[in-house]
PDB file of N, CA and C in Angstrom:
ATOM      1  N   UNK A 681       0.848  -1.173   0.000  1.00 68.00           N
ATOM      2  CA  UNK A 681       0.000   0.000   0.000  1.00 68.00           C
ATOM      3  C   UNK A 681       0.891   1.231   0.000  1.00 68.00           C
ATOM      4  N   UNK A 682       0.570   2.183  -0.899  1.00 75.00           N
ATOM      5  CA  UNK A 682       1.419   3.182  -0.942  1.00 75.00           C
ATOM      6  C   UNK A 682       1.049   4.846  -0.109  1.00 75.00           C
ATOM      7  N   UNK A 683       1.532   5.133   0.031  1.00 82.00           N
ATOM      8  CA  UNK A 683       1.155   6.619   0.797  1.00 82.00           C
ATOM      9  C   UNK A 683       1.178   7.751  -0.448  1.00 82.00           C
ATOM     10  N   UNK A 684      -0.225   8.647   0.168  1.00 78.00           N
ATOM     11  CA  UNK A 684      -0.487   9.648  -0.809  1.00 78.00           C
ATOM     12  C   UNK A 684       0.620  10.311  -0.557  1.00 78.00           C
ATOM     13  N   UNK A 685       1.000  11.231  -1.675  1.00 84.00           N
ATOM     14  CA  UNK A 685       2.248  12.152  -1.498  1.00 84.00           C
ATOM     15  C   UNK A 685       1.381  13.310  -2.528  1.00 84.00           C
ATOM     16  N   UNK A 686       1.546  14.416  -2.172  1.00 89.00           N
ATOM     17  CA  UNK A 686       1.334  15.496  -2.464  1.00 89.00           C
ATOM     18  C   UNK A 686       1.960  15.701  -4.037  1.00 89.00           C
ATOM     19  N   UNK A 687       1.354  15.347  -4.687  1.00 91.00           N
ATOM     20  CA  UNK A 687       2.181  15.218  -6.417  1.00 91.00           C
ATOM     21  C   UNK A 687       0.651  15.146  -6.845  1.00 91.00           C
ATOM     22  N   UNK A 688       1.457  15.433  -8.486  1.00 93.00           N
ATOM     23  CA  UNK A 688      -0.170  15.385  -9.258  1.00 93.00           C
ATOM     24  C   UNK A 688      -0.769  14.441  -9.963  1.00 93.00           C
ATOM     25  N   UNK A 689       0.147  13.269  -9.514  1.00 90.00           N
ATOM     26  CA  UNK A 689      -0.898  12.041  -9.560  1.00 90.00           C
ATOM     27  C   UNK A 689      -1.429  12.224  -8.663  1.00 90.00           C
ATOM     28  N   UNK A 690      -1.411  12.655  -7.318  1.00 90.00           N
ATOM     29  CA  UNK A 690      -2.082  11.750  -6.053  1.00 90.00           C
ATOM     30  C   UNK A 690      -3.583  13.127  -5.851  1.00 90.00           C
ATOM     31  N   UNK A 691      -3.337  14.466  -6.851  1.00 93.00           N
ATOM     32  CA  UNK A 691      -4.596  15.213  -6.920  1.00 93.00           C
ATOM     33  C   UNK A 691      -5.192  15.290  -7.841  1.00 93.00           C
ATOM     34  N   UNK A 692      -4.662  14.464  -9.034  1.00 94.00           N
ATOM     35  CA  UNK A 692      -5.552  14.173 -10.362  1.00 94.00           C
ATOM     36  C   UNK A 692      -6.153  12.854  -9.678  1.00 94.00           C
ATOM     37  N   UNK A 693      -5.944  12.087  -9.281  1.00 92.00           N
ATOM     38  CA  UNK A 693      -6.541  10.989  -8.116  1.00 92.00           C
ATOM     39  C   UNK A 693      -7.925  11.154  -7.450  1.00 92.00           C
ATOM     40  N   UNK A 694      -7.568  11.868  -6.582  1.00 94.00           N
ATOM     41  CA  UNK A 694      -8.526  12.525  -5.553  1.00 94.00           C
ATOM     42  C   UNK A 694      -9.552  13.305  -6.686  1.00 94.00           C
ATOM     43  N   UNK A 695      -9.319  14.062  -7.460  1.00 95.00           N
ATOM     44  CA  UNK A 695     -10.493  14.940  -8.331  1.00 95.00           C
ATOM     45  C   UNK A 695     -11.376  14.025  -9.022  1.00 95.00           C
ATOM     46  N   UNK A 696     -10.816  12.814  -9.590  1.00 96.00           N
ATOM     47  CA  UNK A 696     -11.046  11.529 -10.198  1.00 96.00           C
ATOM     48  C   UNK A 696     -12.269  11.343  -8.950  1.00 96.00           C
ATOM     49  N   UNK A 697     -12.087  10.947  -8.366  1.00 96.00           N
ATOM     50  CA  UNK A 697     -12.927  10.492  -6.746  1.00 96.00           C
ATOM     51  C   UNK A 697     -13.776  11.292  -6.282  1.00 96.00           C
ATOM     52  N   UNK A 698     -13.403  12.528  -6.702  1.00 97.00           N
ATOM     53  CA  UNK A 698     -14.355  13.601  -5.738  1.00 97.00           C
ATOM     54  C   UNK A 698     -15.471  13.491  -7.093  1.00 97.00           C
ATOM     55  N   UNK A 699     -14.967  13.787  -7.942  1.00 96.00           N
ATOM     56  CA  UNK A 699     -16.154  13.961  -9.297  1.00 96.00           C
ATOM     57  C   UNK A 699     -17.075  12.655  -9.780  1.00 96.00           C
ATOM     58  N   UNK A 700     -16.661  11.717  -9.516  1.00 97.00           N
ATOM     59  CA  UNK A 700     -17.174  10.154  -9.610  1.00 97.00           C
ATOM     60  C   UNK A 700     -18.134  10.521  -8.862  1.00 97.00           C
ATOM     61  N   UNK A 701     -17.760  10.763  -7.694  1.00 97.00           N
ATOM     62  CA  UNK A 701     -18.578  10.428  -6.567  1.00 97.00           C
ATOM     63  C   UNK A 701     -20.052  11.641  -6.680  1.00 97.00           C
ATOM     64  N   UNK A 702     -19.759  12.459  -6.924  1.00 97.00           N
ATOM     65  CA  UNK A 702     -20.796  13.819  -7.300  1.00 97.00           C
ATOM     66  C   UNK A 702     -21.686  13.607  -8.391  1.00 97.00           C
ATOM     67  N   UNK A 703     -21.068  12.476  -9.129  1.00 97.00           N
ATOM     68  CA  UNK A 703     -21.585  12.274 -10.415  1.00 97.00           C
ATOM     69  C   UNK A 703     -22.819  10.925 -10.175  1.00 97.00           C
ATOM     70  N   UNK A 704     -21.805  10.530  -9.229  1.00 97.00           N
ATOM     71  CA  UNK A 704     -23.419   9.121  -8.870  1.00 97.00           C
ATOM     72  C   UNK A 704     -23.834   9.575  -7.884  1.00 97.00           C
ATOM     73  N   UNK A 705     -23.905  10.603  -7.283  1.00 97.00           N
ATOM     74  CA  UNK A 705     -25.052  10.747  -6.283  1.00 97.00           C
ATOM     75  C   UNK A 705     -26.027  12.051  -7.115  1.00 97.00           C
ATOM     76  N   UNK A 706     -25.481  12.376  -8.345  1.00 97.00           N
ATOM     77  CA  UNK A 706     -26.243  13.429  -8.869  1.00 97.00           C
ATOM     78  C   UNK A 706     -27.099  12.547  -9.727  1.00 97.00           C
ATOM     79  N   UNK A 707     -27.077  11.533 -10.399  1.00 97.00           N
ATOM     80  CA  UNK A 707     -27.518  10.140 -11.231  1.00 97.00           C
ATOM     81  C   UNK A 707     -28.508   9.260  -9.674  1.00 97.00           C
ATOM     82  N   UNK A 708     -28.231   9.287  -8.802  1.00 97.00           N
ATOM     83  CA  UNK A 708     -28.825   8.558  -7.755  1.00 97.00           C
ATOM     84  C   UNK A 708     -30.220   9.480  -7.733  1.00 97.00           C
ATOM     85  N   UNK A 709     -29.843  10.705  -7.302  1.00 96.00           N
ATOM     86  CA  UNK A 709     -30.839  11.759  -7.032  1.00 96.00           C
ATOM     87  C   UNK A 709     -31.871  11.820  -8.002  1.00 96.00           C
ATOM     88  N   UNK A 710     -31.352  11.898  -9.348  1.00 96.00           N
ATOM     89  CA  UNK A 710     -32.568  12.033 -10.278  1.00 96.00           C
ATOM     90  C   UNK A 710     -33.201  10.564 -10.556  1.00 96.00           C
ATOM     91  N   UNK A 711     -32.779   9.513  -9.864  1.00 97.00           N
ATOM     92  CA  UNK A 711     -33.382   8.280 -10.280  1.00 97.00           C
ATOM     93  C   UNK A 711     -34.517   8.332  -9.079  1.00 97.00           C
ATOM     94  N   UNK A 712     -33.803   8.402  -8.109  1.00 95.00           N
ATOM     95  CA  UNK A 712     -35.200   8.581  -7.483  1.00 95.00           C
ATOM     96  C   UNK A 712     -36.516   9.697  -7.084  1.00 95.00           C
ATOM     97  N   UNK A 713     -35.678  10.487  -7.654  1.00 92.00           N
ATOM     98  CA  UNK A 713     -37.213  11.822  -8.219  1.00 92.00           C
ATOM     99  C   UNK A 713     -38.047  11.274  -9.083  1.00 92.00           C
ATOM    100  N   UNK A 714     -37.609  10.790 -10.260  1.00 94.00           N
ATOM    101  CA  UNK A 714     -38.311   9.910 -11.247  1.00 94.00           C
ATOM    102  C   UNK A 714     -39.117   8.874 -10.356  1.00 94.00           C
ATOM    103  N   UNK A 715     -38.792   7.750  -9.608  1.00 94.00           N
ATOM    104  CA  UNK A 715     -39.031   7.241  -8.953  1.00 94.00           C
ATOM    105  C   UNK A 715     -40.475   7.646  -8.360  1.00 94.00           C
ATOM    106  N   UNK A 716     -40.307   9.268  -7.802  1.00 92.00           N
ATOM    107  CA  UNK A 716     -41.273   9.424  -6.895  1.00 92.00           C
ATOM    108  C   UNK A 716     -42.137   9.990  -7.644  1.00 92.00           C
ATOM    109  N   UNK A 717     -41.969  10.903  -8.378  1.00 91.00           N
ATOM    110  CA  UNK A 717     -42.809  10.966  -9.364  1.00 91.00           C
ATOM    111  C   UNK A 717     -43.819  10.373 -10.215  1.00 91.00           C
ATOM    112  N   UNK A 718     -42.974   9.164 -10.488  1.00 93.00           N
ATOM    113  CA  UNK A 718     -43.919   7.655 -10.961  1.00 93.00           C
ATOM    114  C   UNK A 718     -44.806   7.206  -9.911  1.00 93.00           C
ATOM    115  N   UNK A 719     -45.049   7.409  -8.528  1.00 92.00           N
ATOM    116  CA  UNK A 719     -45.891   7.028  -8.210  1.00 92.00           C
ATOM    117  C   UNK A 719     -46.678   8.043  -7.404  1.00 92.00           C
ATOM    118  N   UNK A 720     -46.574   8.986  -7.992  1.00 89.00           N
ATOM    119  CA  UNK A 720     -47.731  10.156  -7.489  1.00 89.00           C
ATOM    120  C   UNK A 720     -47.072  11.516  -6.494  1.00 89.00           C
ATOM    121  N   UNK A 721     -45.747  11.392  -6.366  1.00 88.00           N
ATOM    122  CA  UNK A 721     -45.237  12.522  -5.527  1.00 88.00           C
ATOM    123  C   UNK A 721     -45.473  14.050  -6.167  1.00 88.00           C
ATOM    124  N   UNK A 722     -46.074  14.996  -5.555  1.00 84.00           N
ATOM    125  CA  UNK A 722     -46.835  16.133  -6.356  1.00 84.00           C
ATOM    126  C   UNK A 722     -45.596  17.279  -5.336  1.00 84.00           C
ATOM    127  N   UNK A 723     -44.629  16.950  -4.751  1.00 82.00           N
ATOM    128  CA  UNK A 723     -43.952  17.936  -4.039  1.00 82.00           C
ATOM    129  C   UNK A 723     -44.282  18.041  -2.600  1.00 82.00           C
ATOM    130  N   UNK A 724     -45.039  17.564  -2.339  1.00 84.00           N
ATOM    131  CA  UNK A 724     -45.766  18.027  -0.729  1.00 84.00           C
ATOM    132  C   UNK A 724     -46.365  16.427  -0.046  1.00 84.00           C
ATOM    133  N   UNK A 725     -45.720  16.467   0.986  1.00 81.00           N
ATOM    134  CA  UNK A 725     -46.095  15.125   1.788  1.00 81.00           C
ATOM    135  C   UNK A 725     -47.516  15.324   2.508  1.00 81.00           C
ATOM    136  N   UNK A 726     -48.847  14.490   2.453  1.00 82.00           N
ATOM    137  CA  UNK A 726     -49.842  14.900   2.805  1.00 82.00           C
ATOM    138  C   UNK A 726     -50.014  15.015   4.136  1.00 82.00           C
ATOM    139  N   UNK A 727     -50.131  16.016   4.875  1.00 87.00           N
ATOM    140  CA  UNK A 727     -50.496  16.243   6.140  1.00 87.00           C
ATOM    141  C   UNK A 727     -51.502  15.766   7.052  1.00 87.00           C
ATOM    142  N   UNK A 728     -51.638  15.290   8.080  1.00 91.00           N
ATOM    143  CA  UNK A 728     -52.953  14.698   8.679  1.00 91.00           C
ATOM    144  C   UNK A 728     -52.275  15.249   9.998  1.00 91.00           C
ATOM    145  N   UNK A 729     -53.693  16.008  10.651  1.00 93.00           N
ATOM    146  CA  UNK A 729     -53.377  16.640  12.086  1.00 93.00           C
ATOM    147  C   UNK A 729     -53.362  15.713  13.023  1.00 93.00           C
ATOM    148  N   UNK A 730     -51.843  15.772  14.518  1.00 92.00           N
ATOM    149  CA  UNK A 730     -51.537  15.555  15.351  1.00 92.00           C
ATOM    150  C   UNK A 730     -52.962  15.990  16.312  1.00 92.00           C
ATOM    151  N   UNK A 731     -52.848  14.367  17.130  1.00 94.00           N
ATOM    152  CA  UNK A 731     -53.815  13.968  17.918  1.00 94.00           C
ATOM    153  C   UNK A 731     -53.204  14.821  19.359  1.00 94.00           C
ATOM    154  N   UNK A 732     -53.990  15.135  20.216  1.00 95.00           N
ATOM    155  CA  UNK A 732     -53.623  15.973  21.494  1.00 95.00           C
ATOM    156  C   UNK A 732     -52.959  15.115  22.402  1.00 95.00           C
ATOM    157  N   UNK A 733     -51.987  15.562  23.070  1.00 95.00           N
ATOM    158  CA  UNK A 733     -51.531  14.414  23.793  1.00 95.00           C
ATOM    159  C   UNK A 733     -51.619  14.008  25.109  1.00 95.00           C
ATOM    160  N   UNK A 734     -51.916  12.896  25.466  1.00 97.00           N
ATOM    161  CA  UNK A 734     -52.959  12.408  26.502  1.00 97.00           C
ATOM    162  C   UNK A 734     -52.159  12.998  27.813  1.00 97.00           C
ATOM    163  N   UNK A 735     -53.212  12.618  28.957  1.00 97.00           N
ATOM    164  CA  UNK A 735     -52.923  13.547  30.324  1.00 97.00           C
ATOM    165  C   UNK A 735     -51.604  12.773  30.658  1.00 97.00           C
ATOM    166  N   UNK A 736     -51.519  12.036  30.295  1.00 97.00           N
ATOM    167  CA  UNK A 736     -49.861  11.635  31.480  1.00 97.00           C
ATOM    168  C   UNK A 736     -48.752  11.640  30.366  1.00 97.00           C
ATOM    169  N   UNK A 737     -48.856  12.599  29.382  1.00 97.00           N
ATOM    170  CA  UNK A 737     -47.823  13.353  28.608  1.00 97.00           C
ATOM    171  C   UNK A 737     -47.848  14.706  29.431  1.00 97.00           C
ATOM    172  N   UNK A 738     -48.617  15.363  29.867  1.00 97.00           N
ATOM    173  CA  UNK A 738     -48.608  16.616  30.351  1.00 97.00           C
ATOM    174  C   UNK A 738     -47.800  15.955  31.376  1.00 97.00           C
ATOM    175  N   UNK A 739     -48.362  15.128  32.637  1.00 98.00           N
ATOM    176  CA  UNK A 739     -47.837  14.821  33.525  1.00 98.00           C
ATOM    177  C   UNK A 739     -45.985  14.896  33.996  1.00 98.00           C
ATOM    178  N   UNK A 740     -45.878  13.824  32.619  1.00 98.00           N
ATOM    179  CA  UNK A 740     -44.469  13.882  32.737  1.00 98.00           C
ATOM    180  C   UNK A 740     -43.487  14.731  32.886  1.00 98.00           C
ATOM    181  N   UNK A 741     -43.930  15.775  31.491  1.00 98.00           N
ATOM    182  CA  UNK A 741     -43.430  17.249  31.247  1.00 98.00           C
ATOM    183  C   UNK A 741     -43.170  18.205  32.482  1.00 98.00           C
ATOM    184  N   UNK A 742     -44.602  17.803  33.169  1.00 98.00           N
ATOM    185  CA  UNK A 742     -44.276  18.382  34.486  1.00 98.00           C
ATOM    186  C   UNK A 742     -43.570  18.342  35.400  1.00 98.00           C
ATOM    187  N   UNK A 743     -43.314  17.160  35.452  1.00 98.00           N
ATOM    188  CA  UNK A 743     -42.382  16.235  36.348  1.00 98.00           C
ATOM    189  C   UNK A 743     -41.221  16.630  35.769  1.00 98.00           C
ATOM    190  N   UNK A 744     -40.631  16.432  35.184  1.00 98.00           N
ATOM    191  CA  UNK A 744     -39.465  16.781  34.240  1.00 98.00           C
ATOM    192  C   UNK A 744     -39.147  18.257  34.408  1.00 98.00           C
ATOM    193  N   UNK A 745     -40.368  19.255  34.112  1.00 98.00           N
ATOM    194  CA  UNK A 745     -39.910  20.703  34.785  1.00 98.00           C
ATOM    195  C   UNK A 745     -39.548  20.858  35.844  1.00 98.00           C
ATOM    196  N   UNK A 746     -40.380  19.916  36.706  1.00 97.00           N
ATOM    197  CA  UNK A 746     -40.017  20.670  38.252  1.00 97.00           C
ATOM    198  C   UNK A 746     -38.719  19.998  38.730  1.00 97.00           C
ATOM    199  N   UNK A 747     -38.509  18.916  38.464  1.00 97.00           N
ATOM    200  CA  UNK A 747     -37.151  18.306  39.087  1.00 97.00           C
ATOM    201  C   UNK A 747     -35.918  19.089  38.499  1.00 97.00           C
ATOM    202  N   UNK A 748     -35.923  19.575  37.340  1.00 97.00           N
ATOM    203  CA  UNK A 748     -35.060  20.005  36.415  1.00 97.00           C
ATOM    204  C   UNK A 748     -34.798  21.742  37.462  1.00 97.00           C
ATOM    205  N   UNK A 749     -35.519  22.428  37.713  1.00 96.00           N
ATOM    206  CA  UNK A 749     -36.332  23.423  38.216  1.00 96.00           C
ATOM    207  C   UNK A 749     -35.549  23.280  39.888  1.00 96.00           C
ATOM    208  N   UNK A 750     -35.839  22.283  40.764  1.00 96.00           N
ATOM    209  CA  UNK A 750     -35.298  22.113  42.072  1.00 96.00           C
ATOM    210  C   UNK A 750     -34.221  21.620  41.813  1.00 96.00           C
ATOM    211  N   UNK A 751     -33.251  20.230  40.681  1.00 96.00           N
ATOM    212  CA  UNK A 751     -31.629  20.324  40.729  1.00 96.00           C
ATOM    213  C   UNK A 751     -31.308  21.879  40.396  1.00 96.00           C
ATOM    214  N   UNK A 752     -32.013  22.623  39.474  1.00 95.00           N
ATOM    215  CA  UNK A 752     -31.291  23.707  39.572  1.00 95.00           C
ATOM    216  C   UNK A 752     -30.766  25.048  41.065  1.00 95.00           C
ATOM    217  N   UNK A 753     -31.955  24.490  41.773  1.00 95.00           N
ATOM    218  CA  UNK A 753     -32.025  25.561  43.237  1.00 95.00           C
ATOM    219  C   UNK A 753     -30.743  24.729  43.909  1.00 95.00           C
ATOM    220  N   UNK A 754     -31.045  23.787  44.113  1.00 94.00           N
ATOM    221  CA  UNK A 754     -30.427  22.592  44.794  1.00 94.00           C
ATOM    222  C   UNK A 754     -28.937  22.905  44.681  1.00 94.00           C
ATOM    223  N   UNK A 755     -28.330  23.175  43.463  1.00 91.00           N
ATOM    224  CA  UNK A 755     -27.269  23.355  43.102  1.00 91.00           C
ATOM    225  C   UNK A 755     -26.725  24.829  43.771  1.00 91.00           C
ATOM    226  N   UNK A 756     -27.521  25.811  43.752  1.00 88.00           N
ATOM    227  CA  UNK A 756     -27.333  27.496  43.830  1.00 88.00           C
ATOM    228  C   UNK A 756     -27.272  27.086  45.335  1.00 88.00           C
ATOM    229  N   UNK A 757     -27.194  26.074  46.266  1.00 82.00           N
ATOM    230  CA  UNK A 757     -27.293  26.397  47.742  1.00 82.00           C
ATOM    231  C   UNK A 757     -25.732  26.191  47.732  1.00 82.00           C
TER     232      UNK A 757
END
């Protein structure tokens, strides 16, 4: 295995690599736009409204404030 050395093989190399690589993820990208397109993607993911969240989600939150709330006093003594 050889070590890169700063010469212009070893950055005609690397440009080789960097551009390959830009080149199949720019070929990746449009395959799967096509992709989504083919099966109905119009730009916008359909939205459906968030359900309220039940009482022992509040609960917790609370819990979580206040302890958070007293390590902080707790600490200032």
């Amino acid at each position: 295995m050889s070590i890169p050395r700063s010469n212009q093989h070893t950055w005609r190399s690397y440009g080789y690599l960097l551009g390959m690589l830009l080149i199949r993820a720019m070929e990746r990208a449009d395959h799967v736009e096509e992709a989504m397109r083919l099966r109905g993607y119009s730009g916008r993911f359909p939205q459906t409204p968030l359900p309220p969240p039940p009482f022992s989600d509040w609960i917790a939150a609370g819990g979580l404030i206040g302890s958070s709330i007293l390590l902080l006093l707790w600490d200032k003594l």
